[in-house]
Amino acid sequence: MSESSICANCAAHTGPAQAHAGFPPAALETEDLLWPQGEEILEEVDDAETVLWPIPGINRCSFREQQPGRDGVGPYHINTHIAFFRPPAGFDLNTACDRLFRRFPAVFSPGNLARAEFSNCRFNGKRTVKFTLNEFVGNLRDDWVAMDKKRYNFVATTLERQWYELLEAAAHSGSVVGAPGIGTLFGRIAVDINRRHFLAGRRSWTLGRLPNGLYFVETAAFERYSHQAFMAMEGPAGMRSKILEIWTNLLRNYVHSVGGHLDAYLPAGYRHHRGVCHRESQSSNPRALRGGWFARVLRRHPGL
């Protein structure tokens, strides 16, 4: 089997796509894929209030986008996770991506290593999501993204918070109880790192259907670590293995939430983890990563 003719239904297409690179068996390599025909459904959210906390002049809904080239360190990393499944009768692919977007925290969080929640904050008009690892109690560490909803896919951009939470403000000013000397240098450095999403880059989600009736839900990313401190945790903290678990859980949760059943199909070059296929690579040259097998992923995820 070879990657030969799958394509994202979450792209701005209005009719059947020409067969090209993808996953189906060889017998399906020349067949067209089926695309949804539906109107875009967007959910509006009330504008967030401007809250100054606790640093005067800093909007608590103020963010800065983290770009891999400008804000990242270390090698560039690409990865994709894809679950093939058979949905129940009546499954509507036309609105599936929109429903996943609307229900993202509810699908992401159950049984996962982290929890997600929608925020009232907007970044450049886009809805934001806050992620909190379960092992960090008391909201001592969070990661933020802005989600851009398209017709048949949505893309998350990693963000850096531009405000300080209460304990961060104390560390930044040196007023942490029992640590009077932590302030001006160490505290500020630690706090500035903590405000960043640990990755700089983008992640995309899409759904689609193969000609043989098999459906898929996929998430792919193009990213780097956002600071040397996070890159140093890759080995001791098992950061990459946690990323694998987090997105495996999301895809399994999604298939379960729609009443579907995972299929054991495994494309060439991919590996299975708990019923979900995944593939990854890294390089110091970002242009090199955009060719080869990832070029086919990018066709399904044009927002990356």
mmCIF file of C-alpha atoms in Angstrom:
data_model
loop_
_atom_site.group_PDB
_atom_site.id
_atom_site.type_symbol
_atom_site.label_atom_id
_atom_site.label_comp_id
_atom_site.label_asym_id
_atom_site.label_seq_id
_atom_site.Cartn_x
_atom_site.Cartn_y
_atom_site.Cartn_z
ATOM 1 C CA MET A 1 0.000 0.000 0.000
ATOM 2 C CA SER A 2 1.152 3.531 -0.650
ATOM 3 C CA GLU A 3 0.094 7.088 0.092
ATOM 4 C CA SER A 4 -1.793 7.758 -3.094
ATOM 5 C CA SER A 5 -5.263 9.259 -3.180
ATOM 6 C CA ILE A 6 -6.679 10.847 -0.098
ATOM 7 C CA CYS A 7 -7.541 14.513 0.180
ATOM 8 C CA ALA A 8 -9.052 16.736 2.839
ATOM 9 C CA ASN A 9 -12.725 17.478 2.780
ATOM 10 C CA CYS A 10 -11.899 20.408 5.015
ATOM 11 C CA ALA A 11 -10.478 22.498 2.191
ATOM 12 C CA ALA A 12 -12.105 25.158 0.096
ATOM 13 C CA HIS A 13 -13.342 22.912 -2.711
ATOM 14 C CA THR A 14 -16.797 22.845 -4.239
ATOM 15 C CA GLY A 15 -16.690 19.602 -6.163
ATOM 16 C CA PRO A 16 -14.900 16.267 -6.551
ATOM 17 C CA ALA A 17 -11.145 16.547 -6.409
ATOM 18 C CA GLN A 18 -8.807 14.974 -8.903
ATOM 19 C CA ALA A 19 -7.173 11.876 -7.475
ATOM 20 C CA HIS A 20 -3.749 12.528 -6.015
ATOM 21 C CA ALA A 21 -1.475 11.573 -3.155
ATOM 22 C CA GLY A 22 -3.041 9.915 -0.145
ATOM 23 C CA PHE A 23 -3.727 6.717 1.742
ATOM 24 C CA PRO A 24 -6.227 4.274 0.133
ATOM 25 C CA PRO A 25 -5.204 0.820 -1.087
ATOM 26 C CA ALA A 26 -3.724 0.503 -4.576
ATOM 27 C CA ALA A 27 -7.079 -0.522 -6.033
ATOM 28 C CA LEU A 28 -8.425 2.913 -5.106
ATOM 29 C CA GLU A 29 -5.481 4.966 -6.296
ATOM 30 C CA THR A 30 -7.149 6.356 -9.413
ATOM 31 C CA GLU A 31 -10.596 6.993 -7.940
ATOM 32 C CA ASP A 32 -11.898 10.423 -7.053
ATOM 33 C CA LEU A 33 -12.541 11.318 -3.458
ATOM 34 C CA LEU A 34 -15.890 12.460 -2.179
ATOM 35 C CA TRP A 35 -16.205 16.024 -0.943
ATOM 36 C CA PRO A 36 -18.880 17.579 1.260
ATOM 37 C CA GLN A 37 -21.313 20.050 -0.227
ATOM 38 C CA GLY A 38 -22.568 22.382 2.466
ATOM 39 C CA GLU A 39 -22.618 25.916 3.702
ATOM 40 C CA GLU A 40 -20.140 27.202 6.237
ATOM 41 C CA ILE A 41 -21.515 27.318 9.764
ATOM 42 C CA LEU A 42 -19.840 29.687 12.179
ATOM 43 C CA GLU A 43 -20.573 30.303 15.822
ATOM 44 C CA GLU A 44 -20.376 33.862 17.101
ATOM 45 C CA VAL A 45 -19.007 34.675 20.526
ATOM 46 C CA ASP A 46 -19.607 37.855 22.484
ATOM 47 C CA ASP A 47 -16.649 40.221 22.532
ATOM 48 C CA ALA A 48 -14.523 39.814 25.628
ATOM 49 C CA GLU A 49 -14.375 42.488 28.276
ATOM 50 C CA THR A 50 -11.145 44.391 28.665
ATOM 51 C CA VAL A 51 -9.737 43.456 32.052
ATOM 52 C CA LEU A 52 -6.568 45.037 33.425
ATOM 53 C CA TRP A 53 -4.988 42.418 35.688
ATOM 54 C CA PRO A 54 -2.729 42.726 37.485
ATOM 55 C CA ILE A 55 -0.355 45.012 35.523
ATOM 56 C CA PRO A 56 -1.963 48.368 34.639
ATOM 57 C CA GLY A 57 -2.154 48.962 30.902
ATOM 58 C CA ILE A 58 -2.010 45.258 29.974
ATOM 59 C CA ASN A 59 -5.191 43.784 28.495
ATOM 60 C CA ARG A 60 -5.889 40.345 29.927
ATOM 61 C CA CYS A 61 -7.027 39.333 26.442
ATOM 62 C CA SER A 62 -3.831 40.546 24.789
ATOM 63 C CA PHE A 63 -1.707 37.998 22.917
ATOM 64 C CA ARG A 64 1.215 37.781 20.531
ATOM 65 C CA GLU A 65 1.395 35.166 17.792
ATOM 66 C CA GLN A 66 4.306 32.740 18.038
ATOM 67 C CA GLN A 67 5.818 32.058 14.618
ATOM 68 C CA PRO A 68 8.207 29.118 14.112
ATOM 69 C CA GLY A 69 10.857 31.130 12.269
ATOM 70 C CA ARG A 70 10.847 34.180 14.536
ATOM 71 C CA ASP A 71 9.960 32.684 17.906
ATOM 72 C CA GLY A 72 11.042 29.049 17.674
ATOM 73 C CA VAL A 73 14.263 27.296 18.682
ATOM 74 C CA GLY A 74 15.801 23.998 17.637
ATOM 75 C CA PRO A 75 14.726 21.868 14.682
ATOM 76 C CA TYR A 76 11.435 22.296 12.857
ATOM 77 C CA HIS A 77 9.029 19.452 13.545
ATOM 78 C CA ILE A 78 6.187 18.075 11.439
ATOM 79 C CA ASN A 79 3.676 15.467 12.535
ATOM 80 C CA THR A 80 0.304 14.068 11.604
ATOM 81 C CA HIS A 81 -2.160 11.881 13.503
ATOM 82 C CA ILE A 82 -5.035 10.277 11.627
ATOM 83 C CA ALA A 83 -7.818 7.957 12.740
ATOM 84 C CA PHE A 84 -9.683 5.907 10.142
ATOM 85 C CA PHE A 85 -13.177 4.966 11.199
ATOM 86 C CA ARG A 86 -16.575 3.701 10.126
ATOM 87 C CA PRO A 87 -19.334 6.086 11.228
ATOM 88 C CA PRO A 88 -22.889 5.198 12.186
ATOM 89 C CA ALA A 89 -25.760 5.587 9.763
ATOM 90 C CA GLY A 90 -26.704 9.192 9.194
ATOM 91 C CA PHE A 91 -23.238 10.624 9.825
ATOM 92 C CA ASP A 92 -23.095 13.995 8.036
ATOM 93 C CA LEU A 93 -19.661 14.818 6.663
ATOM 94 C CA ASN A 94 -20.902 18.196 5.414
ATOM 95 C CA THR A 95 -21.046 19.601 8.943
ATOM 96 C CA ALA A 96 -18.634 17.249 10.764
ATOM 97 C CA CYS A 97 -15.715 19.676 10.860
ATOM 98 C CA ASP A 98 -17.915 22.493 12.137
ATOM 99 C CA ARG A 99 -19.305 20.262 14.892
ATOM 100 C CA LEU A 100 -15.800 19.255 15.966
ATOM 101 C CA PHE A 101 -14.830 22.940 16.118
ATOM 102 C CA ARG A 102 -17.881 23.856 18.213
ATOM 103 C CA ARG A 103 -17.414 20.922 20.589
ATOM 104 C CA PHE A 104 -13.614 20.955 20.686
ATOM 105 C CA PRO A 105 -13.105 21.235 24.490
ATOM 106 C CA ALA A 106 -15.772 18.588 25.163
ATOM 107 C CA VAL A 107 -14.135 16.186 22.706
ATOM 108 C CA PHE A 108 -10.549 16.986 23.683
ATOM 109 C CA SER A 109 -10.657 16.864 27.478
ATOM 110 C CA PRO A 110 -12.174 13.516 28.636
ATOM 111 C CA GLY A 111 -9.436 11.125 29.727
ATOM 112 C CA ASN A 112 -6.707 13.338 28.259
ATOM 113 C CA LEU A 113 -3.420 14.542 29.753
ATOM 114 C CA ALA A 114 -4.683 18.112 29.506
ATOM 115 C CA ARG A 115 -7.983 19.936 29.436
ATOM 116 C CA ALA A 116 -9.159 22.567 26.973
ATOM 117 C CA GLU A 117 -11.640 25.394 27.389
ATOM 118 C CA PHE A 118 -12.944 28.155 25.142
ATOM 119 C CA SER A 119 -12.156 31.685 26.258
ATOM 120 C CA ASN A 120 -14.099 34.904 25.781
ATOM 121 C CA CYS A 121 -10.881 36.456 24.490
ATOM 122 C CA ARG A 122 -10.363 37.062 20.793
ATOM 123 C CA PHE A 123 -7.108 37.315 18.885
ATOM 124 C CA ASN A 124 -7.433 39.154 15.568
ATOM 125 C CA GLY A 125 -11.122 38.266 15.649
ATOM 126 C CA LYS A 126 -10.436 34.544 16.175
ATOM 127 C CA ARG A 127 -11.686 32.435 19.040
ATOM 128 C CA THR A 128 -9.080 31.395 21.633
ATOM 129 C CA VAL A 129 -8.636 28.152 23.558
ATOM 130 C CA LYS A 130 -6.710 27.654 26.793
ATOM 131 C CA PHE A 131 -4.992 24.311 27.460
ATOM 132 C CA THR A 132 -3.941 23.270 30.957
ATOM 133 C CA LEU A 133 -1.919 20.158 31.691
ATOM 134 C CA ASN A 134 -3.602 18.138 34.427
ATOM 135 C CA GLU A 135 -0.325 17.679 36.288
ATOM 136 C CA PHE A 136 -0.051 21.429 36.886
ATOM 137 C CA VAL A 137 -2.489 22.162 39.708
ATOM 138 C CA GLY A 138 -3.708 25.630 40.494
ATOM 139 C CA ASN A 139 -3.428 26.842 36.899
ATOM 140 C CA LEU A 140 0.312 27.439 37.288
ATOM 141 C CA ARG A 141 0.901 26.679 33.616
ATOM 142 C CA ASP A 142 -1.310 27.125 30.550
ATOM 143 C CA ASP A 143 -0.959 27.238 26.771
ATOM 144 C CA TRP A 144 -3.117 29.372 24.472
ATOM 145 C CA VAL A 145 -4.038 29.132 20.800
ATOM 146 C CA ALA A 146 -6.225 31.114 18.417
ATOM 147 C CA MET A 147 -8.495 28.995 16.218
ATOM 148 C CA ASP A 148 -9.308 30.054 12.670
ATOM 149 C CA LYS A 149 -12.441 28.325 11.364
ATOM 150 C CA LYS A 150 -12.591 27.707 7.632
ATOM 151 C CA ARG A 151 -15.288 25.935 5.671
ATOM 152 C CA TYR A 152 -13.972 22.396 6.020
ATOM 153 C CA ASN A 153 -11.056 22.725 8.431
ATOM 154 C CA PHE A 154 -9.776 24.812 11.316
ATOM 155 C CA VAL A 155 -6.269 25.882 12.266
ATOM 156 C CA ALA A 156 -4.785 26.763 15.662
ATOM 157 C CA THR A 157 -1.964 29.293 16.004
ATOM 158 C CA THR A 158 0.099 29.226 19.209
ATOM 159 C CA LEU A 159 0.104 32.388 21.325
ATOM 160 C CA GLU A 160 2.086 34.120 24.040
ATOM 161 C CA ARG A 161 0.050 35.739 26.804
ATOM 162 C CA GLN A 162 0.784 39.441 27.283
ATOM 163 C CA TRP A 163 -0.466 39.588 30.864
ATOM 164 C CA TYR A 164 0.658 38.098 34.180
ATOM 165 C CA GLU A 165 -1.421 35.921 36.422
ATOM 166 C CA LEU A 166 -1.300 36.625 40.164
ATOM 167 C CA LEU A 167 1.605 34.338 41.110
ATOM 168 C CA GLU A 168 3.484 35.349 37.966
ATOM 169 C CA ALA A 169 3.138 39.015 38.893
ATOM 170 C CA ALA A 170 4.515 38.261 42.344
ATOM 171 C CA ALA A 171 7.490 36.384 40.905
ATOM 172 C CA HIS A 172 8.067 39.115 38.343
ATOM 173 C CA SER A 173 8.210 41.794 41.031
ATOM 174 C CA GLY A 174 10.190 39.716 43.521
ATOM 175 C CA SER A 175 7.406 39.635 46.115
ATOM 176 C CA VAL A 176 7.022 35.857 46.329
ATOM 177 C CA VAL A 177 6.549 34.894 49.964
ATOM 178 C CA GLY A 178 9.627 33.188 51.381
ATOM 179 C CA ALA A 179 11.784 34.015 48.366
ATOM 180 C CA PRO A 180 12.638 37.715 48.620
ATOM 181 C CA GLY A 181 15.559 37.463 46.213
ATOM 182 C CA ILE A 182 13.758 35.778 43.365
ATOM 183 C CA GLY A 183 12.558 38.979 41.724
ATOM 184 C CA THR A 184 14.281 41.137 39.238
ATOM 185 C CA LEU A 185 16.201 38.591 37.151
ATOM 186 C CA PHE A 186 15.259 34.957 37.782
ATOM 187 C CA GLY A 187 11.589 35.665 38.470
ATOM 188 C CA ARG A 188 11.152 37.757 35.350
ATOM 189 C CA ILE A 189 12.872 35.220 33.133
ATOM 190 C CA ALA A 190 10.800 32.344 34.529
ATOM 191 C CA VAL A 191 7.553 34.276 34.177
ATOM 192 C CA ASP A 192 8.275 35.402 30.634
ATOM 193 C CA ILE A 193 8.926 31.798 29.632
ATOM 194 C CA ASN A 194 5.795 30.586 31.392
ATOM 195 C CA ARG A 195 3.574 32.955 29.415
ATOM 196 C CA ARG A 196 4.539 31.268 26.155
ATOM 197 C CA HIS A 197 2.881 28.309 24.525
ATOM 198 C CA PHE A 198 5.592 25.668 24.661
ATOM 199 C CA LEU A 199 5.419 25.347 20.864
ATOM 200 C CA ALA A 200 5.657 28.002 18.163
ATOM 201 C CA GLY A 201 3.640 27.066 15.113
ATOM 202 C CA ARG A 202 0.312 25.875 13.814
ATOM 203 C CA ARG A 203 -1.906 22.805 14.053
ATOM 204 C CA SER A 204 -4.796 21.939 11.728
ATOM 205 C CA TRP A 205 -7.778 19.561 11.854
ATOM 206 C CA THR A 206 -9.740 18.065 8.965
ATOM 207 C CA LEU A 207 -12.158 15.233 8.160
ATOM 208 C CA GLY A 208 -12.862 13.305 4.979
ATOM 209 C CA ARG A 209 -13.989 10.103 3.302
ATOM 210 C CA LEU A 210 -12.266 7.548 1.095
ATOM 211 C CA PRO A 211 -13.955 6.068 -1.985
ATOM 212 C CA ASN A 212 -14.277 2.739 -0.172
ATOM 213 C CA GLY A 213 -16.519 4.335 2.469
ATOM 214 C CA LEU A 214 -13.843 4.627 5.163
ATOM 215 C CA TYR A 215 -13.813 7.999 6.948
ATOM 216 C CA PHE A 216 -10.912 9.782 8.613
ATOM 217 C CA VAL A 217 -10.273 12.558 11.115
ATOM 218 C CA GLU A 218 -6.774 14.031 11.105
ATOM 219 C CA THR A 219 -4.673 16.624 12.888
ATOM 220 C CA ALA A 220 -1.302 17.819 11.580
ATOM 221 C CA ALA A 221 1.237 20.392 12.747
ATOM 222 C CA PHE A 222 4.268 22.415 11.678
ATOM 223 C CA GLU A 223 6.079 23.666 14.780
ATOM 224 C CA ARG A 224 9.200 24.251 16.877
ATOM 225 C CA TYR A 225 9.770 24.623 20.589
ATOM 226 C CA SER A 226 9.286 28.230 21.669
ATOM 227 C CA HIS A 227 12.172 28.326 24.156
ATOM 228 C CA GLN A 228 15.312 26.384 25.062
ATOM 229 C CA ALA A 229 13.752 25.559 28.427
ATOM 230 C CA PHE A 230 10.943 23.614 26.739
ATOM 231 C CA MET A 231 13.333 21.905 24.337
ATOM 232 C CA ALA A 232 15.421 20.765 27.322
ATOM 233 C CA MET A 233 12.325 19.003 28.690
ATOM 234 C CA GLU A 234 11.932 16.843 25.588
ATOM 235 C CA GLY A 235 13.873 13.950 27.082
ATOM 236 C CA PRO A 236 13.289 14.150 30.860
ATOM 237 C CA ALA A 237 9.607 15.094 30.592
ATOM 238 C CA GLY A 238 8.867 13.025 27.493
ATOM 239 C CA MET A 239 7.338 15.996 25.684
ATOM 240 C CA ARG A 240 7.023 14.262 22.310
ATOM 241 C CA SER A 241 5.410 11.186 23.827
ATOM 242 C CA LYS A 242 2.907 13.444 25.594
ATOM 243 C CA ILE A 243 2.077 15.184 22.322
ATOM 244 C CA LEU A 244 1.433 11.768 20.780
ATOM 245 C CA GLU A 245 -0.855 10.780 23.669
ATOM 246 C CA ILE A 246 -2.772 14.067 23.638
ATOM 247 C CA TRP A 247 -3.711 13.938 19.945
ATOM 248 C CA THR A 248 -4.277 10.185 19.980
ATOM 249 C CA ASN A 249 -6.775 10.724 22.806
ATOM 250 C CA LEU A 250 -8.514 13.519 20.937
ATOM 251 C CA LEU A 251 -9.017 11.443 17.785
ATOM 252 C CA ARG A 252 -10.189 8.406 19.734
ATOM 253 C CA ASN A 253 -12.565 10.614 21.706
ATOM 254 C CA TYR A 254 -13.961 12.069 18.507
ATOM 255 C CA VAL A 255 -14.634 8.705 16.898
ATOM 256 C CA HIS A 256 -16.304 7.507 20.098
ATOM 257 C CA SER A 257 -18.359 10.716 20.405
ATOM 258 C CA VAL A 258 -19.953 10.264 16.965
ATOM 259 C CA GLY A 259 -20.669 6.575 17.569
ATOM 260 C CA GLY A 260 -18.040 5.404 15.088
ATOM 261 C CA HIS A 261 -15.658 2.451 15.143
ATOM 262 C CA LEU A 262 -11.918 2.695 14.570
ATOM 263 C CA ASP A 263 -10.577 0.853 11.535
ATOM 264 C CA ALA A 264 -7.204 -0.917 11.610
ATOM 265 C CA TYR A 265 -6.057 0.479 8.261
ATOM 266 C CA LEU A 266 -2.366 1.498 8.359
ATOM 267 C CA PRO A 267 -0.887 3.553 5.477
ATOM 268 C CA ALA A 268 2.675 2.839 4.366
ATOM 269 C CA GLY A 269 5.226 4.840 6.340
ATOM 270 C CA TYR A 270 2.910 5.305 9.340
ATOM 271 C CA ARG A 271 2.803 3.647 12.743
ATOM 272 C CA HIS A 272 -0.131 2.645 14.917
ATOM 273 C CA HIS A 273 -0.595 3.903 18.471
ATOM 274 C CA ARG A 274 -3.759 2.777 20.242
ATOM 275 C CA GLY A 275 -5.568 2.462 16.927
ATOM 276 C CA VAL A 276 -4.482 5.864 15.574
ATOM 277 C CA CYS A 277 -1.917 6.285 12.768
ATOM 278 C CA HIS A 278 0.902 8.779 13.161
ATOM 279 C CA ARG A 279 4.009 9.967 11.374
ATOM 280 C CA GLU A 280 6.588 12.642 12.143
ATOM 281 C CA SER A 281 9.899 14.106 11.058
ATOM 282 C CA GLN A 282 12.176 17.009 11.906
ATOM 283 C CA SER A 283 14.898 19.087 10.269
ATOM 284 C CA SER A 284 16.787 22.341 10.645
ATOM 285 C CA ASN A 285 15.629 23.197 7.117
ATOM 286 C CA PRO A 286 11.886 24.000 7.050
ATOM 287 C CA ARG A 287 11.698 23.941 3.261
ATOM 288 C CA ALA A 288 12.990 20.367 3.208
ATOM 289 C CA LEU A 289 10.111 19.288 5.460
ATOM 290 C CA ARG A 290 7.461 20.709 3.138
ATOM 291 C CA GLY A 291 8.342 18.208 0.420
ATOM 292 C CA GLY A 292 8.026 14.429 0.383
ATOM 293 C CA TRP A 293 5.250 12.800 2.373
ATOM 294 C CA PHE A 294 4.340 16.023 4.200
ATOM 295 C CA ALA A 295 3.519 17.737 0.897
ATOM 296 C CA ARG A 296 0.517 15.409 0.666
ATOM 297 C CA VAL A 297 -0.466 16.293 4.238
ATOM 298 C CA LEU A 298 -0.323 19.995 3.343
ATOM 299 C CA ARG A 299 -2.873 19.421 0.568
ATOM 300 C CA ARG A 300 -5.305 18.338 3.239
ATOM 301 C CA HIS A 301 -4.220 21.148 5.578
ATOM 302 C CA PRO A 302 -3.617 24.288 3.481
ATOM 303 C CA GLY A 303 -3.646 26.459 6.622
ATOM 304 C CA LEU A 304 -0.270 25.090 7.731
#
